[in-house]
XYZ file of C-alpha atoms in Angstrom:
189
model
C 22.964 -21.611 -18.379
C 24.661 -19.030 -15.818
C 25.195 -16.691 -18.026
C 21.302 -17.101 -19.197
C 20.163 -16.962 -15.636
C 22.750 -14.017 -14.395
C 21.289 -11.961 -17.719
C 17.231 -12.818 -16.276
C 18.042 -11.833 -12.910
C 19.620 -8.624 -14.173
C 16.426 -7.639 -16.424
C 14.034 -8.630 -13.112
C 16.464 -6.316 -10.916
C 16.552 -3.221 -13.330
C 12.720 -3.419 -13.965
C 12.481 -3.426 -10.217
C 14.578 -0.261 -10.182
C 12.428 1.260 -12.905
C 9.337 0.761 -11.032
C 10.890 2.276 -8.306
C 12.389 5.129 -10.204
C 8.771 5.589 -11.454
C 6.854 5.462 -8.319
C 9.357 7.736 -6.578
C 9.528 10.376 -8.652
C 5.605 10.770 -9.258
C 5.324 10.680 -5.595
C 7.868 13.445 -4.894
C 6.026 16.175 -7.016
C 2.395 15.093 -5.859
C 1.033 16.655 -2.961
C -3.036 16.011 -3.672
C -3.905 12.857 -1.388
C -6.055 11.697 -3.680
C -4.203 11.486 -6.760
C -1.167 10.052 -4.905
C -3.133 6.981 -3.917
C -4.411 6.336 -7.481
C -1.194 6.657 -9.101
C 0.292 4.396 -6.492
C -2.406 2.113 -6.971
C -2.421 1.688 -10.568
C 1.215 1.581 -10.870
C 1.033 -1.430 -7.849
C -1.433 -2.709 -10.193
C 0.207 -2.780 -12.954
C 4.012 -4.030 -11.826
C 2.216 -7.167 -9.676
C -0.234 -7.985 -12.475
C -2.555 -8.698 -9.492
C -6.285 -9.491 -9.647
C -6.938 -7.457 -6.669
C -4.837 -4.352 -5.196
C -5.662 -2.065 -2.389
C -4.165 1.154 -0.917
C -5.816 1.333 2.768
C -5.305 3.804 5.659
C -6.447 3.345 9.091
C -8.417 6.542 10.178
C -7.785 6.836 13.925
C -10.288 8.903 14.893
C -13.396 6.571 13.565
C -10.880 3.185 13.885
C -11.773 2.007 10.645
C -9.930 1.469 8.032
C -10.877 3.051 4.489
C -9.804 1.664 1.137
C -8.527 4.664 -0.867
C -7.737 2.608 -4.352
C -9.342 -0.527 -5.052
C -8.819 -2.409 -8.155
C -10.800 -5.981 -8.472
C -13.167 -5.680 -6.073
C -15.081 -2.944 -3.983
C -14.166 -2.825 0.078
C -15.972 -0.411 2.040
C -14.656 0.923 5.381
C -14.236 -1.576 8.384
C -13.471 -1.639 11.708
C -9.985 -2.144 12.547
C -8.965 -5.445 14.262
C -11.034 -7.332 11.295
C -9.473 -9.018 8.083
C -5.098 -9.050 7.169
C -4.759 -5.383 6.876
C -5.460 -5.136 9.999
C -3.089 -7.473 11.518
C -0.623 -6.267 9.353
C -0.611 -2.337 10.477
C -0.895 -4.104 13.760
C 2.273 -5.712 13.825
C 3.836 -3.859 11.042
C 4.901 -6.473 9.040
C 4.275 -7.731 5.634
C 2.549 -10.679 4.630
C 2.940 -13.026 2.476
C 1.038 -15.863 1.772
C 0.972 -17.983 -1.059
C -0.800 -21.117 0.096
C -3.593 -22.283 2.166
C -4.777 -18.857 2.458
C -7.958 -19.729 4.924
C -6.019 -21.675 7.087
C -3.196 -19.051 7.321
C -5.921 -16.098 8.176
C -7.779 -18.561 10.720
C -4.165 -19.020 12.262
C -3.801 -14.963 12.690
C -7.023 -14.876 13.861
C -8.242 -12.607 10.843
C -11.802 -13.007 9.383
C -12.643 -13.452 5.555
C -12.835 -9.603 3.772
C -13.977 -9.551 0.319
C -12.942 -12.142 -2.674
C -10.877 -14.772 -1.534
C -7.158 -14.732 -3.002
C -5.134 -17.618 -3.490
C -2.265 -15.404 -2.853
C -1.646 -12.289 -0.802
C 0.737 -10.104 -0.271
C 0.507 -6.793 2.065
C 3.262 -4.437 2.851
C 2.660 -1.857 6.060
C 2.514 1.930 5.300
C 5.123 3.988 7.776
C 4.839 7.075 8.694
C 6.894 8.459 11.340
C 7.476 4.404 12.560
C 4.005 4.209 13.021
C 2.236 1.640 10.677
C -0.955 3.890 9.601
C -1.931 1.950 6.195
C -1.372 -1.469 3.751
C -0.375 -1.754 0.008
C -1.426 -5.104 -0.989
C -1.354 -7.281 -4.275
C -3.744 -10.685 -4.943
C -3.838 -13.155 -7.270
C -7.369 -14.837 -7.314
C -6.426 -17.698 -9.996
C -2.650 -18.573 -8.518
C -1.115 -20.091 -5.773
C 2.578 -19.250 -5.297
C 2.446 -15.642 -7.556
C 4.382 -13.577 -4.858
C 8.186 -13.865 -3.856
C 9.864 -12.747 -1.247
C 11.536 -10.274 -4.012
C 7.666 -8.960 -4.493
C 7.707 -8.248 -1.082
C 11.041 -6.193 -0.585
C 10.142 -4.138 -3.865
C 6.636 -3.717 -2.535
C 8.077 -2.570 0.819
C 10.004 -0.024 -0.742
C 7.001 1.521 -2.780
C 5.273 1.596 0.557
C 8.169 3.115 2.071
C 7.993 5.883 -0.613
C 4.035 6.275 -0.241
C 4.326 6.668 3.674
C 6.802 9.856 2.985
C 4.367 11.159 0.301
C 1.540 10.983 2.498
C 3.543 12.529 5.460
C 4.121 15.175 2.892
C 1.224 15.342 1.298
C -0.379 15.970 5.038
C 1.919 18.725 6.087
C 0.889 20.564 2.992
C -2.327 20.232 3.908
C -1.921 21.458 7.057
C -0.237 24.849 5.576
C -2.587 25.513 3.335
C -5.211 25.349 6.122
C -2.917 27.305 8.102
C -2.513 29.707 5.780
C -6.436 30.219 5.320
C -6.480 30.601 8.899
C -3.912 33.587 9.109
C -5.418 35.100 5.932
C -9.355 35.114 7.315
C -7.572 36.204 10.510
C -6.146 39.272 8.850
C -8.879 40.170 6.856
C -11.032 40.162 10.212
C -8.616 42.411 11.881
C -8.497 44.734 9.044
């Protein structure tokens, strides 16, 4: 029975590994915004077998946040300070919650956003150890889908999206640059 139990827990821990393997590399040669967030997403999607799965960034300038992947169910922008992802970039930690869901958001103070989930789980985007976004997974059917092990290997996919998007913005930010200096010298000329 050890032996059956040591051999599970090594085939959950080196599909963890591959996911991460996966994720990371595909994030380290993407520098379009765009298509980093859907390959995140899916590939969130697909690990979690979740029901619903979100990518969202908080936009500073507008405080709302916008939902860059959605799978499950639409969400349109919303103010920040509303809903889970919100408390979560908030305080920068994850969340998970596999029971009593409306009692547990009423507790945070958090209001209802979109389908209700009988379990959650959001991890906070970093960038530069400022929380600026959530990756979350929901089961709408289950109670008691996401472990704490969900969470750390969510965490680190998050971790790994937060230095893509860093990178992904500095790129952007040269190529604008760049455009800049080029009209620049064309102007001069």
């Amino acid at each position: 029975l050890e032996n059956a139990r040591l051999f599970d827990e090594t085939q959950r821990r080196a599909a963890e590994l591959a996911t991460i393997n996966t994720v990371s590399q595909a994030l380290a040669g993407e520098l379009n915004l765009e298509s980093l967030i859907e390959l995140v997403g899916e590939q969130i999607r697909n690990t979690f077998n979740a029901d619903i799965a979100y990518v969202a960034l908080l936009n500073e300038e507008t405080d709302t946040i916008n939902f860059s992947y959605t799978h499950g169910e639409e969400l349109t922008p919303m103010p920040y300070g509303q809903g889970l992802t919100s408390k979560i970039i908030e305080t920068g930690k994850p969340l998970l919650i596999n029971q009593d869901l409306d009692k547990r958001r009423q507790e945070l103070g958090a209001t209802q956003v979109g389908n209700q989930a009988r379990s959650y789980l959001g991890v906070p985007i970093f960038v530069a150890s400022r929380a600026i976004g959530v990756v979350s997974v929901q089961s709408t059917e289950q109670e008691n889908v996401f472990t704490e092990d969900d969470q750390r290997l969510l965490g680190t996919i998050a971790a790994n999206v937060g230095v893509a998007l860093q990178n992904a913005r500095f790129f952007d930010e040269i190529q604008t640059r760049n455009r800049e200096i080029t009209e620049s010298l064309e102007q001069q000329t």
